[in-house]
Coordinates of C-alpha atoms and ligand atoms in Angstrom, one line a residue:
M1 CA 0.0 0.0 0.0
G2 CA 3.0 2.3 -0.1
I3 CA 2.8 2.8 3.7
E4 CA 6.1 2.8 5.5
S5 CA 5.2 4.0 9.0
F6 CA 2.3 4.8 11.2
F7 CA 0.7 8.2 11.2
P8 CA 0.3 9.6 14.8
V9 CA -3.3 8.6 15.2
Q10 CA -2.5 5.1 14.1
E11 CA 0.3 4.8 16.5
A12 CA -1.9 6.1 19.4
A13 CA -4.7 3.7 18.5
W14 CA -2.3 0.8 18.2
V15 CA -0.8 1.5 21.6
E16 CA -4.3 1.5 23.2
T17 CA -5.5 -1.7 21.5
I18 CA -2.6 -4.1 20.5
G19 CA 0.0 -2.4 22.7
P20 CA 0.1 -1.9 26.5
G21 CA -3.5 -0.5 26.6
A22 CA -4.8 -4.0 25.6
F23 CA -8.1 -2.4 24.6
E24 CA -9.1 -2.2 28.2
R25 CA -11.0 1.0 27.5
D26 CA -13.2 2.0 24.6
V27 CA -11.4 4.4 22.3
C28 CA -12.7 7.8 21.1
I29 CA -10.6 9.3 18.4
N30 CA -10.8 13.0 17.4
S31 CA -8.3 13.6 14.7
P32 CA -8.2 15.8 11.6
T33 CA -9.5 14.9 8.2
G34 CA -7.0 12.9 6.2
S35 CA -5.0 11.9 9.2
G36 CA -5.4 8.2 8.6
K37 CA -8.3 7.2 10.9
T38 CA -9.4 4.3 8.7
L39 CA -6.2 2.4 9.2
A40 CA -6.1 3.5 12.8
Y41 CA -8.9 1.0 13.5
A42 CA -8.6 -1.4 10.5
L43 CA -5.0 -2.5 11.4
P44 CA -5.7 -3.3 15.1
I45 CA -8.9 -5.1 14.2
V46 CA -7.2 -7.3 11.6
Q47 CA -4.3 -7.9 13.9
M48 CA -6.6 -8.9 16.8
L49 CA -8.6 -11.2 14.6
S50 CA -5.7 -12.7 12.7
T51 CA -5.5 -15.6 15.2
R52 CA -9.2 -16.5 15.2
K53 CA -10.0 -20.1 14.5
V54 CA -13.6 -20.1 13.4
R55 CA -15.2 -17.7 10.9
C56 CA -18.1 -15.7 12.3
L57 CA -19.0 -12.0 12.4
R58 CA -16.6 -10.5 14.9
A59 CA -16.1 -6.9 13.8
L60 CA -18.7 -4.4 12.6
V61 CA -17.9 -1.0 11.1
V62 CA -20.8 1.3 10.6
L63 CA -20.6 4.4 8.4
P64 CA -23.2 7.0 7.2
T65 CA -23.0 6.6 3.4
R66 CA -22.6 3.9 0.9
D67 CA -19.6 5.6 -0.9
L68 CA -17.8 6.0 2.4
A69 CA -18.5 2.4 3.5
L70 CA -17.2 1.1 0.1
Q71 CA -14.1 3.2 0.5
V72 CA -13.5 1.7 4.0
K73 CA -14.2 -1.8 2.7
E74 CA -11.4 -1.4 0.1
V75 CA -9.0 -0.7 2.9
F76 CA -10.0 -3.8 4.8
D77 CA -9.9 -5.8 1.5
A78 CA -6.3 -4.7 1.1
I79 CA -5.2 -6.0 4.5
A80 CA -7.6 -8.6 5.9
P81 CA -7.4 -11.5 3.3
V82 CA -3.6 -11.6 3.9
V83 CA -4.3 -13.2 7.3
G84 CA -7.2 -15.3 6.1
L85 CA -10.0 -12.9 7.2
S86 CA -13.0 -12.3 5.0
V87 CA -14.6 -8.9 4.7
G88 CA -18.3 -8.3 3.7
S89 CA -20.4 -5.3 3.1
A90 CA -24.0 -4.4 3.8
V91 CA -24.5 -1.1 2.0
G92 CA -27.3 -1.7 -0.5
Q93 CA -24.9 -1.6 -3.5
S94 CA -26.3 -4.9 -4.8
S95 CA -29.7 -6.5 -4.3
I96 CA -30.6 -7.7 -0.8
A97 CA -30.6 -11.4 -2.1
D98 CA -27.0 -11.0 -3.3
E99 CA -25.9 -9.4 -0.1
V100 CA -27.6 -12.2 1.9
S101 CA -25.8 -14.9 -0.1
N102 CA -22.5 -13.2 0.5
L103 CA -23.0 -12.8 4.2
V104 CA -24.6 -16.0 5.5
R105 CA -24.0 -19.7 4.9
K106 CA -27.1 -21.8 4.0
P107 CA -28.0 -23.9 7.0
K108 CA -26.4 -27.3 6.7
Q109 CA -29.6 -29.0 7.5
E110 CA -30.9 -28.1 4.0
L111 CA -28.0 -30.1 2.6
Y112 CA -28.1 -32.9 5.1
P113 CA -31.6 -33.4 6.4
T114 CA -30.5 -36.0 9.0
I115 CA -28.1 -33.7 10.8
D116 CA -28.8 -32.9 14.4
E117 CA -30.8 -29.6 14.7
E118 CA -29.0 -28.6 17.8
Y119 CA -25.7 -28.8 16.0
V120 CA -27.0 -26.7 13.2
K121 CA -28.0 -24.0 15.8
M122 CA -24.5 -24.0 17.2
E123 CA -22.8 -23.5 13.9
P124 CA -21.8 -19.9 13.3
Q125 CA -23.7 -18.8 10.2
T126 CA -21.9 -15.7 9.0
K127 CA -19.5 -16.0 6.1
V128 CA -17.6 -12.9 7.0
D129 CA -15.3 -11.9 9.9
I130 CA -15.6 -8.2 9.3
L131 CA -18.6 -6.4 8.1
V132 CA -18.7 -2.8 6.8
A133 CA -22.3 -1.5 6.8
T134 CA -24.5 1.5 6.5
P135 CA -27.3 1.6 9.1
G136 CA -30.2 1.1 6.7
R137 CA -28.9 -2.2 5.2
L138 CA -27.6 -3.3 8.6
M139 CA -31.1 -3.0 10.0
D140 CA -32.5 -4.9 7.0
H141 CA -30.2 -7.9 7.8
I142 CA -30.8 -7.7 11.5
N143 CA -34.6 -7.8 10.9
M144 CA -34.9 -10.2 8.0
T145 CA -31.8 -12.2 7.2
N146 CA -31.9 -15.7 8.6
G147 CA -28.6 -16.6 10.3
F148 CA -27.3 -13.1 10.5
S149 CA -26.3 -12.5 14.1
L150 CA -24.2 -10.1 16.1
E151 CA -23.8 -12.5 19.0
H152 CA -20.1 -13.1 18.4
L153 CA -19.3 -9.5 17.8
Q154 CA -16.1 -8.4 19.5
Y155 CA -15.4 -5.1 17.9
L156 CA -17.7 -2.3 17.0
V157 CA -16.5 0.8 15.1
I158 CA -18.7 3.8 14.5
D159 CA -17.0 6.1 12.0
E160 CA -18.1 9.7 11.5
T161 CA -19.6 9.3 14.9
D162 CA -21.0 12.8 15.3
R163 CA -23.0 12.4 12.1
M164 CA -24.1 8.9 13.0
L165 CA -25.4 10.1 16.3
R166 CA -27.4 12.9 14.7
E167 CA -29.4 10.6 12.5
A168 CA -31.6 7.9 14.1
Y169 CA -32.0 5.5 11.1
Q170 CA -34.7 3.2 12.4
S171 CA -33.1 3.2 15.9
W172 CA -30.1 1.3 14.5
L173 CA -27.8 2.3 17.4
P174 CA -30.0 1.1 20.3
T175 CA -30.7 -2.1 18.4
V176 CA -27.0 -2.9 17.8
I177 CA -26.1 -2.0 21.4
Q178 CA -28.9 -4.2 22.7
L179 CA -28.1 -7.1 20.5
T180 CA -24.4 -7.0 21.5
H181 CA -25.0 -6.9 25.3
S182 CA -23.0 -9.6 27.0
I183 CA -24.8 -12.1 29.2
G184 CA -25.0 -10.6 32.6
Q185 CA -24.0 -7.1 31.3
D186 CA -27.3 -5.7 32.3
R187 CA -26.7 -6.7 35.9
S188 CA -25.4 -3.9 38.0
W189 CA -22.3 -4.6 40.2
H190 CA -23.1 -4.8 43.8
D191 CA -21.1 -5.9 46.8
T192 CA -22.6 -7.9 49.6
D193 CA -24.1 -4.8 51.2
G194 CA -25.9 -3.9 48.0
K195 CA -23.6 -0.9 47.3
T196 CA -22.9 -0.2 43.6
L197 CA -19.3 -0.9 42.7
L198 CA -17.4 0.5 39.7
H199 CA -16.8 -2.1 37.0
P200 CA -13.3 -3.3 37.8
L201 CA -11.0 -3.0 34.9
T202 CA -9.5 -6.4 35.5
T203 CA -12.8 -8.1 34.6
I204 CA -12.6 -7.1 31.0
R205 CA -9.1 -8.3 30.3
R206 CA -9.2 -10.4 27.2
S207 CA -7.4 -13.6 28.4
G208 CA -7.7 -15.3 25.0
V209 CA -11.4 -16.2 25.4
E210 CA -13.4 -15.7 22.2
R211 CA -16.5 -13.6 22.7
G212 CA -19.6 -15.8 23.1
F213 CA -18.3 -18.8 21.4
K214 CA -19.3 -22.3 22.5
G215 CA -20.9 -21.1 25.7
K216 CA -17.7 -19.7 27.1
C217 CA -17.7 -16.4 29.0
Y218 CA -18.4 -13.1 27.1
P219 CA -15.7 -10.5 27.4
R220 CA -17.2 -7.0 26.7
L221 CA -17.7 -5.7 23.2
A222 CA -14.8 -3.3 22.5
K223 CA -15.7 -0.1 20.7
I224 CA -13.9 2.6 18.7
V225 CA -15.7 5.7 17.8
L226 CA -14.2 8.5 15.7
S227 CA -14.5 11.6 13.7
A228 CA -12.6 14.8 12.7
T229 CA -15.2 16.6 14.7
L230 CA -16.1 14.1 17.5
T231 CA -18.8 15.3 19.9
Q232 CA -17.8 15.6 23.5
D233 CA -21.3 16.1 24.7
P234 CA -21.8 13.4 27.4
S235 CA -25.5 13.2 26.7
K236 CA -24.8 12.2 23.1
L237 CA -21.9 10.0 23.8
S238 CA -23.8 8.1 26.5
Q239 CA -25.9 6.5 23.7
L240 CA -22.8 4.5 22.8
E241 CA -22.5 2.9 26.2
L242 CA -18.7 3.3 26.1
H243 CA -16.6 1.5 28.6
H244 CA -14.2 3.8 30.5
P245 CA -13.8 5.8 27.3
L246 CA -10.4 7.1 26.5
L247 CA -10.2 10.2 24.2
L248 CA -7.3 10.4 21.8
N249 CA -7.3 14.1 20.7
S250 CA -4.9 15.8 18.4
G251 CA -5.0 19.4 19.3
K252 CA -5.5 22.0 22.0
K253 CA -8.8 23.1 20.6
R254 CA -11.8 20.9 19.9
Y255 CA -11.2 20.8 16.2
R256 CA -8.1 20.9 14.1
I257 CA -7.5 21.7 10.6
P258 CA -4.8 19.7 8.6
T259 CA -1.4 21.4 9.0
K260 CA -0.8 21.9 5.3
L261 CA -4.3 23.3 4.5
E262 CA -4.3 26.9 3.3
S263 CA -7.6 28.7 3.8
Y264 CA -8.7 31.7 1.6
K265 CA -11.8 33.8 1.6
L266 CA -13.1 35.6 -1.5
I267 CA -15.6 38.4 -1.1
C268 CA -18.2 38.7 -3.9
T269 CA -21.7 40.1 -4.5
S270 CA -24.6 37.6 -4.5
N271 CA -25.6 38.2 -8.1
L272 CA -22.1 37.7 -9.4
K273 CA -21.2 34.7 -7.4
P274 CA -21.3 32.2 -10.3
L275 CA -18.9 34.4 -12.3
S276 CA -16.5 34.6 -9.3
L277 CA -16.6 30.8 -9.2
I278 CA -15.8 30.5 -12.9
V279 CA -12.9 32.9 -12.7
L280 CA -11.5 31.1 -9.7
L281 CA -11.8 27.8 -11.5
Q282 CA -10.1 29.2 -14.5
E283 CA -7.2 30.2 -12.2
L284 CA -7.0 26.7 -11.0
Q285 CA -6.2 25.6 -14.5
G286 CA -8.0 22.4 -14.8
N287 CA -6.7 21.0 -11.5
K288 CA -9.1 18.7 -9.7
C289 CA -11.5 20.7 -7.5
L290 CA -14.6 19.9 -5.4
V291 CA -17.2 22.7 -5.1
F292 CA -19.6 22.5 -2.2
T293 CA -23.0 24.2 -2.2
S294 CA -25.5 24.4 0.7
S295 CA -28.1 22.2 -0.9
V296 CA -28.7 19.7 -3.7
E297 CA -31.0 22.2 -5.4
S298 CA -28.3 24.8 -5.3
S299 CA -25.7 22.2 -6.8
H300 CA -28.2 21.4 -9.5
R301 CA -28.9 25.1 -10.3
L302 CA -25.2 25.9 -10.4
S303 CA -24.1 23.0 -12.6
T304 CA -27.0 23.7 -15.0
L305 CA -26.0 27.3 -15.2
L306 CA -22.4 26.5 -15.9
G307 CA -23.6 24.3 -18.7
F308 CA -24.8 27.4 -20.6
F309 CA -21.3 28.9 -20.7
E310 CA -19.5 27.7 -23.7
D311 CA -15.8 26.9 -23.9
L312 CA -15.1 26.7 -20.2
P313 CA -11.5 25.5 -19.7
F314 CA -12.6 22.8 -17.3
K315 CA -14.9 19.8 -17.3
F316 CA -17.4 19.7 -14.5
S317 CA -20.3 17.6 -13.2
E318 CA -23.0 17.6 -10.6
Y319 CA -22.6 15.0 -7.8
S320 CA -25.7 14.7 -5.7
R321 CA -28.3 12.4 -4.3
L322 CA -30.8 13.7 -6.9
Q323 CA -28.9 11.5 -9.4
R324 CA -29.2 7.8 -9.8
E325 CA -26.7 5.7 -7.8
S326 CA -25.1 4.4 -10.9
T327 CA -24.7 7.9 -12.4
R328 CA -23.1 9.1 -9.2
R329 CA -20.7 6.2 -9.1
K330 CA -19.6 6.7 -12.7
T331 CA -19.1 10.5 -12.0
L332 CA -17.0 9.9 -8.9
E333 CA -14.9 7.3 -10.9
A334 CA -14.4 9.8 -13.8
F335 CA -13.4 12.5 -11.3
K336 CA -10.9 10.1 -9.6
E337 CA -9.5 9.2 -13.0
G338 CA -9.1 12.9 -14.0
E339 CA -11.7 12.8 -16.8
I340 CA -13.7 15.4 -14.9
D341 CA -11.9 18.4 -13.3
V342 CA -14.7 19.8 -11.1
L343 CA -17.4 18.1 -9.0
I344 CA -20.3 20.1 -7.7
G345 CA -22.1 18.7 -4.6
T346 CA -22.9 19.0 -0.9
D347 CA -21.2 18.1 2.3
R348 CA -23.6 15.3 2.8
M349 CA -22.4 13.5 -0.3
A350 CA -18.7 14.0 0.2
R351 CA -18.0 13.5 3.9
G352 CA -15.0 11.2 4.5
I353 CA -14.4 10.7 0.8
H354 CA -10.7 10.4 -0.2
I355 CA -9.7 11.4 -3.7
D356 CA -6.0 11.1 -4.5
G357 CA -4.4 14.3 -5.8
L358 CA -7.2 16.6 -4.9
R359 CA -5.6 20.0 -4.2
Y360 CA -8.5 22.4 -4.2
V361 CA -11.9 22.8 -2.5
I362 CA -14.3 25.6 -3.0
D363 CA -17.1 26.4 -0.6
Y364 CA -19.5 28.1 -2.9
D365 CA -21.8 28.9 0.0
M366 CA -20.5 29.7 3.5
P367 CA -20.6 26.6 5.6
P368 CA -23.1 27.0 8.4
Y369 CA -20.9 25.4 11.1
V370 CA -17.2 25.0 11.7
K371 CA -17.7 21.3 11.6
T372 CA -19.1 21.6 8.1
Y373 CA -16.1 23.7 7.1
I374 CA -13.7 21.2 8.5
H375 CA -15.2 18.2 6.6
Q376 CA -15.5 20.1 3.4
A377 CA -12.1 21.7 3.4
G378 CA -10.7 18.3 4.7
R379 CA -11.2 16.7 1.3
T380 CA -7.9 18.3 0.4
A381 CA -4.6 18.5 2.3
R382 CA -4.9 14.8 3.3
A383 CA -2.2 12.4 4.4
G384 CA 0.4 15.1 4.9
E385 CA -0.1 16.6 1.4
S386 CA -0.8 20.3 0.9
G387 CA -4.1 21.8 -0.4
S388 CA -6.2 25.0 -0.5
C389 CA -9.8 25.8 0.4
F390 CA -11.5 28.9 -0.9
T391 CA -14.7 30.2 0.6
L392 CA -16.9 32.6 -1.3
L393 CA -18.5 35.1 1.0
R394 CA -20.8 38.0 0.8
K395 CA -19.6 41.1 2.7
H396 CA -22.0 40.6 5.6
E397 CA -20.9 37.0 6.1
V398 CA -17.2 37.8 6.7
K399 CA -17.4 38.5 10.4
T400 CA -19.4 35.4 11.1
F401 CA -17.0 33.3 9.0
D402 CA -13.9 34.7 10.8
K403 CA -15.5 34.0 14.2
M404 CA -16.4 30.5 13.1
L405 CA -12.8 29.6 12.0
K406 CA -11.4 30.8 15.3
K407 CA -13.0 27.7 16.8
A408 CA -10.5 25.5 15.0
D409 CA -6.8 25.0 15.8
N410 CA -4.2 26.6 13.4
A411 CA -6.9 28.2 11.2
S412 CA -5.8 31.4 9.6
C413 CA -7.5 32.7 6.5
S414 CA -6.1 35.1 3.9
L415 CA -8.1 37.2 1.5
H416 CA -7.9 36.2 -2.2
S417 CA -9.1 38.6 -4.8
L418 CA -10.0 38.0 -8.4
P419 CA -9.3 40.3 -11.4
E420 CA -12.4 42.5 -12.0
E421 CA -11.9 42.5 -15.8
S422 CA -12.2 38.7 -16.0
I423 CA -15.5 38.9 -14.2
E424 CA -16.7 41.7 -16.5
T425 CA -15.9 39.8 -19.7
L426 CA -18.2 37.0 -18.6
R427 CA -21.2 39.3 -17.9
P428 CA -22.8 39.3 -21.3
V429 CA -22.8 35.5 -21.5
F430 CA -24.1 35.4 -17.9
S431 CA -27.4 37.2 -18.7
S432 CA -28.3 34.8 -21.5
A433 CA -27.1 31.8 -19.4
L434 CA -29.5 33.0 -16.6
K435 CA -32.4 33.1 -18.9
K436 CA -31.7 29.6 -20.3
L437 CA -31.4 28.4 -16.7
E438 CA -34.8 29.6 -15.8
E439 CA -36.3 28.0 -18.9
S440 CA -34.5 24.7 -18.2
L441 CA -35.6 24.6 -14.6
E442 CA -39.2 25.4 -15.7
S443 CA -39.2 22.6 -18.2
E444 CA -37.7 20.2 -15.7
A445 CA -40.5 21.1 -13.2
A446 CA -43.1 20.6 -15.9
K447 CA -41.7 17.2 -16.9
K448 CA -41.8 16.1 -13.2
S449 CA -45.4 17.1 -12.7
N450 CA -46.3 15.4 -16.0
S451 CA -44.7 12.1 -15.0
R452 CA -46.5 12.4 -11.6
D453 CA -49.8 12.8 -13.4
K454 CA -49.1 9.8 -15.6
I455 CA -48.9 7.3 -12.7
P456 CA -51.9 5.1 -13.3
S457 CA -54.7 5.6 -10.8
G458 CA -54.5 1.9 -9.8
S459 CA -50.9 2.2 -8.7
K460 CA -51.7 5.4 -6.8
R461 CA -54.4 3.5 -5.0
K462 CA -52.1 0.7 -4.3
R463 CA -49.5 2.9 -2.7
T464 CA -52.2 4.5 -0.5
N465 CA -53.3 1.0 0.5
Q466 CA -49.8 0.0 1.4
K467 CA -49.6 3.0 3.7
Ligands
ATP1 N1 0.6 5.6 7.6 C1 0.3 6.1 6.4 N2 1.2 6.5 5.5 C2 0.9 7.0 4.3 N3 -0.4 7.2 3.9 C3 -1.4 6.9 4.8 C4 -1.1 6.3 6.0 N4 -2.3 6.1 6.7 C5 -3.2 6.5 5.8 N5 -2.7 6.9 4.7 C6 -3.5 7.5 3.5 O1 -4.0 8.7 4.0 C7 -5.3 9.0 3.3 C8 -6.3 9.4 4.3 O2 -6.7 8.4 5.2 P1 -8.2 8.3 5.7 O3 -9.1 8.3 4.6 O4 -8.1 7.1 6.6 O5 -8.3 9.6 6.6 P2 -9.4 10.0 7.7 O6 -8.6 10.5 8.9 O7 -10.3 8.9 7.9 O8 -10.1 11.3 7.0 P3 -11.6 11.8 7.1 O9 -11.8 12.3 8.5 O10 -11.7 12.8 6.1 O11 -12.5 10.6 6.9 C9 -5.6 7.6 2.6 O12 -5.3 7.8 1.2 C10 -4.6 6.6 3.2 O13 -4.3 5.6 2.3

């Protein structure tokens, strides 16, 4: 993989899990974007499971989006098979039937009807040791897939924790936590006088016993939770039922910006914002760039508008959840391969995504929170590389933006100005492009309402009935 030494967060996590820390405490990692958090948990998990004897689901990694989950699966795929571990995904990329057949073994009794039923029940059913999942598909398998079980789970990783805690996704978290409770874990610890005792750390030492296998005792489920903007709010963290949580933090302030990230602000008027963007993109000379807007509608509007400017010296594409999954996947691939120079999307789509060689990020709209800024800007300046983030601001937003950036460590932001004349030359095309944009959006809206009207009345009724 071209990796020669650990990044700091990987070393710290290794020390707490494989090293002297021996995973006696659950680990919370708050470390900048691009600092290598994926390998910080993937390597210890693979190392810990490398001596396992029987295949069953022992490690579960949950992430908020499919793209991110597939990216993390690639990392596990690169290291786990080397020690004989199998990695699966439950992300909804393929049909549920395909996913089921990749995840669980058919019960042996179907093949050998005379086999003892009790024996069949004892057989671990899962085909994978490590599962990378999004909450929706995970819940589908928990609720519907025969033989899918979390009872042998030893390690639970919740990546992008702050975002995962914000979204409830069919109560996936309480469900997982409940299903992974150890036998007797719900009992509180009392001494003979009935006084509550602290959980003694010694009781959770691993001592080589595999969790929940063949009726042996159940050591606790070990957890790693992580983000570049990890919440430290106890009321939120308590949902994770962390065991003596240990925080690995990388800066003095709550949030840290990658050391080699340069931040710039551009002040522009609202009505000329698209032109400022075009001029800035021209300055970047076809280098890969991600443009973030505040909503999918705004991304769509902006990319449609740019489509009406002829001869732009860069290739761009929209990247949003309004598009089909397959279109989005192809777009991202084309961007990674350098066939598209500029991708226009939202923070929701791009959180955690790693794109090799991405040097520039543009916040077309001011990010509403410092956390949003950190994740958006953090698509560049990753893994020790340098990168720049430009934020387009209207005059009245500057003060708020400066105040917001102060919340992050080593965040300084210089002013970047664009040549007035370049903006002026684009003005005539801009007015006609705006007109075409309105027409195009109107025709899209009309098409949408037409296709809604065309839904046969029977199927409309059917849907109502299903409700
Ligand atoms: N020890 C290492 N040496 C060199 N490169 C590394 C090392 N560890 C990770 N990388 C590379 O660094 C890049 C960023 O890693 P990763 O995606 O895990 O970051 P992250 O901290 O999870 O970022 P984010 O918070 O944005 O999700 C990846 O391309 C990865 O291959």
